Amino acid sequence: MISNTFIGDIIHKQRDFFATGNTKNINFRIQQLKKLKQIIMDSEESIYQALKLDLNKPQFESFATEIVLITKEIDYTIKHLKTWVKAKKVQVYWQLLPASAKVYPEPLGVVLIIGAWNYPFLLAIEPLIGAIAAGNCAIIKPSELAPHTSTLIAEMIGKHFPPEYIAVVEGGVETSQDLLQERFDHIFFTGGKAVGKIVMTAAAKHLTPVTLELGGKSPCIVDRDIDMQKTAKRIIWGKFINAGQTCLAPDYLLVNSHIKEDLLIAIKQNLQLFYGENPQLSSDYPRNINTKHFQRLEKFLQSGEIIIGGDTNKDELYISPTVIDHVNWDDAVMQDEIFGPILPIITYTDISAAIATINSHPKPLALYLFSRDQNLQKQVLQSTSSGGVCINETVMHCSVPGLPFGGVGDSGIGRYHGKASFDTFSHYKSTYKNPFWVDINWRYPPYKGKLSFLKQLLRF
Ligand code: NAD
């Protein structure tokens, strides 16, 4: 077990290292990002292996949904960093001339990154890119529920970065809570809503700002004006990659009643194309993370009527891709984020009522709409609120570094990816500079006779 003294010691050393100013040097930051990318590329095989052991993740998914998102993010960050670090000039009222104003981004100091288990490599390393780019020191606490990946991250970082700059602290809830007792300059947390509240409460003690990347029930609306096959494929892909253990996965479908039967047929056909007759035998279909989550998901199978899948194997932590019909909002499966390979279907006939239903629930991390109808696209965009939206697609928006990624309301606080990561780990320092060569006496007491002059001056 990791002791509090050990944690305190690392933070102390990181504070000393931060105070040297080394991390602020732009060339240093770029060098570290390049090094991080190289380490990841050199460790590709070990990453595949760790993710296979933790989640039975297929190599393709490990590459496409973890490794490449990180390497592309590093490239994007390196490309833009010299622009992002520049102080930005801000206009002042002419009455204040010759004064000038600028905003300087500066690093926050020592930051804590707490990761989740579902994309355990990505969720620990992607925030680190922003922390390095902005010039901070960082401590990473990967999820203990993906132990092979956690150990690999600790080894990779421990071997190549000094702990006074970047350190990995492995451990579970207790270690996380020990870390949270300390003062950090920012806490970046990915995980569930309940733990998010614990993190925010702990951070409040030190007035530490937080980013909370949480989850939620992300709806997927399917209108009648669609390409049926492509819609089915894109929904299945977003739902069943990583066996549904994706914060952004479409949680449930809200389907126009006119096309429901056809959509179900298309989903069934495409599931077979993706994973074969028996998905348990497919090397492309991952497993649930552990028995606790398996049992939580198994209970959801009692909701509604299973029309596709519903097969389970506890020893293998396997639940087949499952579609459940005839559910209602009182069913267990609709009470909380599913976070597994179970897709409930609710039908609608009136889109306004469907939107009202979405709006009567907490704001989701993502909202998906399948429709060619431009007016409907506009209506849904304007009348709902969610962390992000995809139209005729699922999940893909998180792969665009220019799109800030994060939730709203119950689905999270703050955002990252690309420039948003740099902003998250920076303080924007507002500065005002006034030379000595002129100093008009309009603002100094005694004020007698100056108010009317000031009013005149401000008219222009
Ligand atoms: P979790 O909240 O159980 O755990 C996340 C981290 O918090 C882990 O590192 C864990 O060690 C730590 N932790 C757990 N209990 C704690 C406690 N009592 N005190 C302090 N720290 C504690 O989440 P999880 O099960 O790892 O991940 C699942 C959730 O994360 C889902 O809700 C999912 O939607 C969400 N998620 C969100 C994103 C996103 O980017 N928005 C990404 C992945 C997962």
Coordinates of C-alpha atoms and ligand atoms in Angstrom, one line a residue:
M1 CA 0.0 0.0 0.0
I2 CA 1.1 3.5 -0.7
S3 CA 1.7 5.7 2.3
N4 CA 0.6 9.3 2.7
T5 CA 4.2 10.2 3.4
F6 CA 5.2 8.8 0.0
I7 CA 2.5 10.8 -1.7
G8 CA 3.4 13.9 0.2
D9 CA 7.0 13.4 -0.7
I10 CA 6.3 13.2 -4.5
I11 CA 4.1 16.3 -4.4
H12 CA 6.8 18.2 -2.5
K13 CA 9.5 17.2 -5.0
Q14 CA 7.1 18.2 -7.9
R15 CA 6.5 21.6 -6.3
D16 CA 10.3 22.1 -6.1
F17 CA 10.8 21.0 -9.7
F18 CA 8.0 23.2 -10.9
A19 CA 9.6 26.2 -9.1
T20 CA 12.8 25.7 -11.1
G21 CA 10.8 27.0 -14.1
N22 CA 12.0 24.1 -16.3
T23 CA 8.6 22.9 -17.2
K24 CA 7.6 26.3 -18.6
N25 CA 10.2 26.2 -21.3
I26 CA 8.4 25.7 -24.6
N27 CA 11.2 23.5 -26.1
F28 CA 11.2 21.4 -22.9
R29 CA 7.5 20.8 -23.3
I30 CA 7.8 19.8 -26.9
Q31 CA 10.7 17.5 -26.1
Q32 CA 8.6 15.8 -23.4
L33 CA 5.7 15.3 -25.8
K34 CA 7.9 13.8 -28.5
K35 CA 9.4 11.5 -25.9
L36 CA 6.0 10.5 -24.7
K37 CA 4.9 9.6 -28.3
Q38 CA 8.1 7.6 -28.8
I39 CA 7.6 5.6 -25.6
I40 CA 4.1 4.8 -26.6
M41 CA 5.1 3.7 -30.1
D42 CA 7.9 1.6 -28.6
S43 CA 5.5 0.0 -26.2
E44 CA 2.7 -0.8 -28.7
E45 CA 2.8 -4.5 -28.2
S46 CA 2.8 -4.2 -24.4
I47 CA -0.2 -1.9 -24.6
Y48 CA -2.1 -4.4 -26.7
Q49 CA -1.2 -7.2 -24.3
A50 CA -2.3 -5.2 -21.2
L51 CA -5.6 -4.2 -22.7
K52 CA -6.2 -7.8 -23.9
L53 CA -5.6 -9.0 -20.3
D54 CA -7.8 -6.3 -18.7
L55 CA -10.7 -6.2 -21.2
N56 CA -10.0 -8.8 -23.8
K57 CA -9.7 -5.8 -26.1
P58 CA -9.1 -6.7 -29.8
Q59 CA -5.8 -5.2 -31.1
F60 CA -7.8 -3.2 -33.7
E61 CA -9.8 -1.5 -30.9
S62 CA -6.8 -0.9 -28.8
F63 CA -5.1 0.8 -31.7
A64 CA -8.1 2.8 -33.0
T65 CA -9.7 3.8 -29.7
E66 CA -6.7 4.3 -27.4
I67 CA -3.2 4.4 -29.0
V68 CA -3.9 6.4 -32.2
L69 CA -6.1 9.0 -30.4
I70 CA -3.1 9.7 -28.2
T71 CA -0.4 9.9 -30.9
K72 CA -2.6 12.1 -33.0
E73 CA -3.3 14.3 -30.1
I74 CA 0.4 14.6 -29.4
D75 CA 1.1 15.6 -33.0
Y76 CA -1.8 18.1 -33.0
T77 CA -0.5 19.6 -29.7
I78 CA 3.1 19.9 -30.9
K79 CA 1.9 21.5 -34.1
H80 CA -0.1 24.2 -32.4
L81 CA 1.7 24.7 -29.1
K82 CA 3.9 27.6 -30.1
T83 CA 0.7 29.5 -31.1
W84 CA -1.2 28.6 -27.9
V85 CA 1.6 29.7 -25.5
K86 CA 1.8 33.2 -27.1
A87 CA 0.4 36.0 -25.0
K88 CA -2.7 37.5 -26.7
K89 CA -3.1 41.2 -27.1
V90 CA -6.4 42.6 -25.9
Q91 CA -7.8 45.9 -27.0
V92 CA -8.1 48.7 -24.4
Y93 CA -10.5 51.7 -24.7
W94 CA -8.7 54.5 -26.4
Q95 CA -9.2 56.7 -23.4
L96 CA -6.8 54.4 -21.5
L97 CA -4.0 54.7 -24.1
P98 CA -1.0 54.4 -24.0
A99 CA -1.8 51.5 -21.7
S100 CA -1.9 48.0 -23.2
A101 CA -3.4 44.7 -22.1
K102 CA -2.4 41.1 -22.7
V103 CA -3.4 37.7 -21.6
Y104 CA -0.6 35.2 -20.7
P105 CA -1.3 31.5 -20.4
E106 CA 0.7 30.1 -17.5
P107 CA 0.9 26.6 -16.1
L108 CA -1.1 25.8 -12.9
G109 CA 1.6 23.8 -11.1
V110 CA 1.1 20.2 -9.8
V111 CA -1.9 18.5 -11.2
L112 CA -3.6 15.2 -10.4
I113 CA -5.1 12.9 -13.1
I114 CA -7.4 10.1 -12.0
G115 CA -8.4 7.7 -14.7
A116 CA -11.2 5.2 -15.3
W117 CA -10.9 1.5 -16.4
N118 CA -12.8 1.4 -19.7
Y119 CA -10.2 3.0 -21.9
P120 CA -7.5 2.8 -19.2
F121 CA -4.5 3.8 -21.3
L122 CA -6.2 6.6 -23.2
L123 CA -7.9 8.1 -20.1
A124 CA -4.7 8.3 -18.1
I125 CA -2.4 9.6 -20.9
E126 CA -4.6 11.9 -23.0
P127 CA -5.1 14.4 -20.1
L128 CA -1.3 14.2 -19.5
I129 CA -0.7 15.6 -22.9
G130 CA -2.5 18.7 -21.9
A131 CA -0.8 18.9 -18.6
I132 CA 2.7 18.7 -20.2
A133 CA 1.7 21.1 -23.0
A134 CA 0.6 23.7 -20.5
G135 CA 3.9 23.3 -18.5
N136 CA 2.7 21.4 -15.4
C137 CA 4.0 18.6 -13.3
A138 CA 1.6 15.7 -13.0
I139 CA 0.7 12.7 -10.9
I140 CA -1.4 10.0 -12.6
K141 CA -3.6 7.5 -10.7
P142 CA -4.8 5.0 -13.3
S143 CA -7.7 2.8 -12.5
E144 CA -7.0 -0.2 -10.4
L145 CA -9.8 -2.1 -12.2
A146 CA -7.6 -2.4 -15.2
P147 CA -4.5 -3.6 -13.3
H148 CA -2.3 -4.7 -16.2
T149 CA -2.7 -1.4 -17.9
S150 CA -2.1 0.5 -14.7
T151 CA 1.1 -1.4 -14.1
L152 CA 2.2 -0.8 -17.6
I153 CA 1.6 2.9 -17.4
A154 CA 3.6 3.0 -14.1
E155 CA 6.5 1.2 -15.7
M156 CA 6.5 3.3 -18.9
I157 CA 6.3 6.6 -17.1
G158 CA 8.6 5.5 -14.2
K159 CA 11.3 4.4 -16.6
H160 CA 11.3 7.6 -18.8
F161 CA 10.2 10.5 -16.7
P162 CA 11.7 11.7 -13.3
P163 CA 9.0 11.4 -10.6
E164 CA 9.6 15.1 -9.7
Y165 CA 8.1 15.9 -13.1
I166 CA 5.6 13.1 -13.8
A167 CA 4.8 10.3 -11.4
V168 CA 2.3 7.4 -11.4
V169 CA 0.7 6.4 -8.2
E170 CA -1.0 3.0 -8.5
G171 CA -3.8 1.9 -6.2
G172 CA -7.5 1.7 -5.5
V173 CA -10.1 3.8 -3.7
E174 CA -7.9 4.3 -0.6
T175 CA -5.0 5.5 -2.6
S176 CA -7.3 7.8 -4.6
Q177 CA -8.6 9.2 -1.3
D178 CA -5.1 9.7 0.1
L179 CA -4.2 11.6 -3.0
L180 CA -7.4 13.7 -2.7
Q181 CA -6.4 14.9 0.7
E182 CA -3.4 16.7 -0.7
R183 CA -3.4 20.2 -2.3
F184 CA -3.2 20.1 -6.1
D185 CA -3.5 23.0 -8.5
H186 CA -6.0 21.1 -10.6
I187 CA -7.7 17.7 -10.4
F188 CA -8.7 16.0 -13.7
F189 CA -11.1 13.1 -13.0
T190 CA -12.6 10.6 -15.3
G191 CA -15.2 8.3 -13.8
G192 CA -18.8 8.0 -12.5
K193 CA -21.0 10.7 -11.1
A194 CA -20.9 9.4 -7.5
V195 CA -17.1 9.4 -7.3
G196 CA -17.1 12.7 -9.2
K197 CA -19.0 14.3 -6.2
I198 CA -16.4 12.8 -3.8
V199 CA -13.6 14.3 -5.9
M200 CA -15.3 17.7 -6.0
T201 CA -15.9 17.7 -2.3
A202 CA -12.3 16.9 -1.6
A203 CA -11.1 19.5 -4.0
A204 CA -13.3 22.1 -2.4
K205 CA -11.3 21.9 0.8
H206 CA -8.3 23.3 -1.0
L207 CA -10.3 25.4 -3.5
T208 CA -8.7 23.3 -6.2
P209 CA -10.4 23.6 -9.6
V210 CA -11.7 20.3 -11.1
T211 CA -12.4 18.8 -14.5
L212 CA -15.0 16.0 -14.1
E213 CA -15.3 13.8 -17.2
L214 CA -18.4 11.8 -16.2
G215 CA -21.0 9.7 -18.1
G216 CA -24.7 9.4 -18.3
K217 CA -27.5 8.1 -20.4
S218 CA -26.8 9.3 -24.0
P219 CA -29.9 9.0 -26.2
C220 CA -29.9 8.1 -29.8
I221 CA -32.8 9.4 -31.8
V222 CA -33.6 7.5 -35.0
D223 CA -36.0 9.3 -37.4
R224 CA -37.7 7.7 -40.4
D225 CA -35.7 9.6 -43.0
I226 CA -32.4 7.6 -42.9
D227 CA -30.1 5.2 -44.7
M228 CA -31.2 2.1 -42.8
Q229 CA -28.1 -0.1 -43.2
K230 CA -25.6 2.7 -42.4
T231 CA -27.7 3.8 -39.4
A232 CA -27.8 0.3 -38.0
K233 CA -24.0 -0.2 -38.6
R234 CA -23.0 3.1 -36.9
I235 CA -25.3 2.5 -33.9
I236 CA -24.1 -1.0 -33.4
W237 CA -20.5 0.0 -33.7
G238 CA -20.8 2.9 -31.2
K239 CA -22.8 0.7 -28.8
F240 CA -20.8 -2.5 -28.8
I241 CA -17.2 -1.4 -29.2
N242 CA -15.5 -2.3 -25.9
A243 CA -18.6 -4.3 -25.2
G244 CA -20.6 -1.2 -24.5
Q245 CA -18.2 0.1 -21.8
T246 CA -17.9 3.5 -23.4
C247 CA -18.9 6.7 -21.7
L248 CA -20.1 8.0 -25.1
A249 CA -22.0 4.9 -26.2
P250 CA -25.6 5.4 -27.3
D251 CA -27.3 4.3 -24.0
Y252 CA -30.7 3.8 -25.5
L253 CA -32.6 4.3 -28.8
L254 CA -35.5 6.6 -29.3
V255 CA -36.9 5.2 -32.6
N256 CA -39.6 6.6 -34.8
S257 CA -42.3 3.9 -34.7
H258 CA -42.6 3.8 -38.5
I259 CA -39.2 2.3 -39.0
K260 CA -38.7 0.4 -35.8
E261 CA -39.2 -3.1 -37.2
D262 CA -36.9 -2.4 -40.2
L263 CA -34.3 -1.0 -37.9
L264 CA -34.4 -4.1 -35.7
I265 CA -33.9 -6.3 -38.7
A266 CA -31.0 -4.2 -39.9
I267 CA -29.4 -4.3 -36.4
K268 CA -29.8 -8.1 -36.3
Q269 CA -28.3 -8.6 -39.7
N270 CA -25.3 -6.3 -39.1
L271 CA -24.6 -7.7 -35.6
Q272 CA -24.2 -11.1 -37.4
L273 CA -21.9 -9.5 -39.9
F274 CA -19.8 -7.9 -37.2
Y275 CA -19.5 -10.7 -34.7
G276 CA -20.8 -13.8 -36.4
E277 CA -23.5 -16.2 -35.4
N278 CA -22.0 -16.6 -31.9
P279 CA -20.3 -13.4 -30.6
Q280 CA -18.8 -15.3 -27.8
L281 CA -16.5 -17.0 -30.3
S282 CA -15.6 -13.7 -32.0
S283 CA -12.1 -12.4 -31.3
D284 CA -13.5 -8.9 -32.0
Y285 CA -15.8 -8.8 -29.0
P286 CA -14.4 -7.7 -25.6
R287 CA -15.6 -8.8 -22.2
N288 CA -16.9 -7.0 -19.1
I289 CA -14.3 -5.7 -16.7
N290 CA -15.2 -7.7 -13.6
T291 CA -17.8 -9.8 -11.8
K292 CA -19.3 -6.8 -10.0
H293 CA -20.1 -5.0 -13.3
F294 CA -21.2 -8.3 -15.0
Q295 CA -23.7 -8.8 -12.2
R296 CA -24.9 -5.2 -12.4
L297 CA -25.5 -5.7 -16.1
E298 CA -27.1 -9.1 -15.8
K299 CA -29.9 -7.5 -13.7
F300 CA -30.8 -5.2 -16.6
L301 CA -31.6 -8.2 -18.7
Q302 CA -34.8 -8.6 -16.6
S303 CA -36.2 -5.4 -18.0
G304 CA -38.5 -5.4 -21.0
E305 CA -38.3 -8.2 -23.7
I306 CA -35.0 -9.4 -25.1
I307 CA -35.3 -9.5 -28.9
I308 CA -31.6 -9.9 -29.8
G309 CA -28.9 -11.6 -27.7
G310 CA -29.3 -11.8 -23.9
D311 CA -26.7 -14.7 -23.6
T312 CA -24.3 -14.6 -20.7
N313 CA -21.4 -16.5 -19.4
K314 CA -20.2 -15.5 -15.9
D315 CA -16.9 -17.3 -16.0
E316 CA -15.9 -15.4 -19.1
L317 CA -17.7 -12.2 -18.0
Y318 CA -19.5 -12.4 -21.3
I319 CA -22.8 -10.7 -22.2
S320 CA -23.7 -11.0 -25.9
P321 CA -24.8 -7.8 -27.8
T322 CA -28.3 -7.4 -26.5
V323 CA -31.3 -5.4 -27.7
I324 CA -34.3 -5.0 -25.4
D325 CA -37.7 -3.9 -26.6
H326 CA -40.8 -2.8 -24.7
V327 CA -38.9 -1.0 -21.9
N328 CA -40.2 2.0 -20.1
W329 CA -38.6 4.6 -18.0
D330 CA -39.4 2.8 -14.7
D331 CA -37.4 -0.3 -15.7
A332 CA -34.0 -0.8 -14.0
V333 CA -32.2 -0.6 -17.3
M334 CA -33.5 3.0 -17.7
Q335 CA -32.6 4.2 -14.2
D336 CA -28.9 4.6 -14.7
E337 CA -26.1 4.7 -17.3
I338 CA -25.9 1.1 -18.7
F339 CA -22.2 1.0 -19.6
G340 CA -22.4 -2.4 -21.1
P341 CA -23.6 -4.3 -24.2
I342 CA -27.4 -3.8 -23.7
L343 CA -29.4 -1.5 -25.9
P344 CA -33.0 -0.7 -24.9
I345 CA -35.4 0.6 -27.4
I346 CA -38.2 3.2 -26.8
T347 CA -40.4 4.2 -29.7
Y348 CA -41.9 7.6 -30.4
T349 CA -44.5 9.0 -32.7
D350 CA -44.1 12.7 -31.9
I351 CA -40.6 14.1 -32.0
S352 CA -41.5 17.0 -29.7
A353 CA -42.6 14.5 -27.0
A354 CA -39.4 12.6 -27.5
I355 CA -37.3 15.7 -27.1
A356 CA -39.3 16.7 -24.0
T357 CA -38.5 13.2 -22.5
I358 CA -34.8 13.7 -23.1
N359 CA -35.0 17.2 -21.5
S360 CA -36.8 15.8 -18.5
H361 CA -33.7 13.8 -17.6
P362 CA -30.2 14.9 -16.7
K363 CA -28.1 16.4 -19.5
P364 CA -26.2 13.5 -21.2
L365 CA -22.6 13.4 -22.3
A366 CA -23.6 12.8 -25.9
L367 CA -26.7 12.9 -28.0
Y368 CA -27.1 11.2 -31.4
L369 CA -29.6 11.9 -34.1
F370 CA -30.0 9.9 -37.3
S371 CA -32.0 11.8 -39.9
R372 CA -31.6 13.4 -43.3
D373 CA -34.2 16.0 -42.4
Q374 CA -32.3 19.3 -42.0
N375 CA -35.2 20.9 -40.1
L376 CA -35.2 18.1 -37.6
Q377 CA -31.4 18.3 -37.2
K378 CA -31.8 22.0 -36.4
Q379 CA -34.7 21.4 -34.0
V380 CA -32.9 18.7 -32.0
L381 CA -29.7 20.8 -31.9
Q382 CA -31.6 23.9 -30.7
S383 CA -33.9 22.2 -28.2
T384 CA -31.6 19.8 -26.3
S385 CA -28.4 20.2 -24.3
S386 CA -25.7 17.6 -24.1
G387 CA -21.9 17.5 -23.9
G388 CA -21.7 16.8 -27.6
V389 CA -23.8 15.8 -30.6
C390 CA -23.3 13.6 -33.6
I391 CA -25.6 13.7 -36.5
N392 CA -25.9 10.4 -38.5
E393 CA -23.0 9.1 -36.5
T394 CA -22.0 7.9 -33.0
V395 CA -19.0 8.4 -30.8
M396 CA -16.8 9.8 -33.6
H397 CA -16.8 13.4 -32.4
C398 CA -14.3 12.5 -29.7
S399 CA -11.7 11.9 -32.4
V400 CA -11.6 15.5 -33.5
P401 CA -9.0 17.3 -31.5
G402 CA -10.5 20.7 -32.4
L403 CA -13.8 19.7 -30.7
P404 CA -13.7 20.3 -27.0
F405 CA -14.7 17.1 -25.2
G406 CA -16.7 17.1 -22.0
G407 CA -20.1 17.0 -20.3
V408 CA -22.6 19.5 -19.2
G409 CA -24.8 19.3 -16.0
D410 CA -24.7 15.8 -14.6
S411 CA -22.4 14.5 -17.4
G412 CA -19.4 16.6 -16.3
I413 CA -17.6 19.9 -15.7
G414 CA -14.9 21.2 -18.0
R415 CA -13.5 19.9 -21.2
Y416 CA -10.3 18.7 -22.9
H417 CA -8.8 17.5 -26.2
G418 CA -6.6 19.8 -28.3
K419 CA -6.6 23.4 -27.3
A420 CA -9.2 22.7 -24.7
S421 CA -6.7 20.5 -22.9
F422 CA -4.1 23.2 -23.0
D423 CA -6.7 25.7 -21.6
T424 CA -7.8 23.3 -18.9
F425 CA -4.3 23.0 -17.5
S426 CA -3.5 26.7 -17.9
H427 CA -4.3 29.9 -16.0
Y428 CA -5.0 32.8 -18.3
K429 CA -3.2 35.7 -16.6
S430 CA -4.7 39.1 -17.5
T431 CA -2.1 41.9 -17.5
Y432 CA -2.3 45.6 -17.9
K433 CA 0.7 47.7 -18.7
N434 CA 1.0 51.5 -18.4
P435 CA 4.1 53.5 -19.3
F436 CA 5.3 56.5 -17.2
W437 CA 5.6 59.1 -19.9
V438 CA 2.0 60.3 -19.5
D439 CA -0.4 60.4 -16.6
I440 CA -3.5 62.5 -17.1
N441 CA -5.0 63.6 -13.8
W442 CA -8.6 62.6 -14.5
R443 CA -9.0 59.7 -12.0
Y444 CA -7.2 61.0 -9.0
P445 CA -8.8 62.8 -6.0
P446 CA -9.8 65.5 -5.4
Y447 CA -12.7 64.7 -7.8
K448 CA -14.2 68.1 -7.8
G449 CA -15.1 69.1 -11.4
K450 CA -13.8 65.8 -12.8
L451 CA -17.1 63.8 -13.1
S452 CA -18.5 65.9 -16.0
F453 CA -15.1 65.7 -17.7
L454 CA -15.1 61.9 -17.3
K455 CA -18.7 61.7 -18.7
Q456 CA -17.7 63.8 -21.7
L457 CA -14.6 61.6 -22.3
L458 CA -16.5 58.4 -22.2
R459 CA -19.0 59.6 -24.8
F460 CA -16.4 58.8 -27.5
Ligands
NAD1 P1 -15.3 5.3 -10.9 O1 -15.9 6.6 -10.7 O2 -15.7 4.1 -10.2 O3 -13.7 5.3 -10.8 C1 -12.8 6.2 -11.4 C2 -11.6 6.5 -10.6 O4 -11.9 6.9 -9.3 C3 -10.7 5.2 -10.4 O5 -9.4 5.6 -10.6 C4 -11.0 4.8 -8.9 O6 -9.8 4.3 -8.3 C5 -11.3 6.1 -8.3 N1 -12.3 6.0 -7.2 C6 -13.3 5.0 -7.1 N2 -14.0 5.2 -6.0 C7 -13.4 6.2 -5.3 C8 -13.7 6.9 -4.1 N3 -14.7 6.5 -3.3 N4 -13.0 7.9 -3.7 C9 -12.0 8.4 -4.5 N5 -11.6 7.8 -5.7 C10 -12.3 6.7 -6.1 O7 -15.5 5.1 -12.5 P2 -15.2 3.8 -13.4 O8 -16.0 2.7 -13.0 O9 -13.7 3.6 -13.5 O10 -15.6 4.4 -14.8 C11 -17.0 4.3 -15.2 C12 -17.6 5.7 -15.3 O11 -16.7 6.6 -15.9 C13 -18.9 5.7 -16.1 O12 -19.9 6.4 -15.5 C14 -18.4 6.3 -17.4 O13 -19.4 7.0 -18.2 C15 -17.4 7.3 -16.9 N6 -16.4 7.6 -17.9 C16 -16.4 8.9 -18.4 C17 -15.6 9.2 -19.5 C18 -15.5 10.6 -20.1 O14 -14.6 10.9 -20.7 N7 -16.5 11.5 -19.8 C19 -14.7 8.3 -20.0 C20 -14.7 7.0 -19.4 C21 -15.6 6.7 -18.4

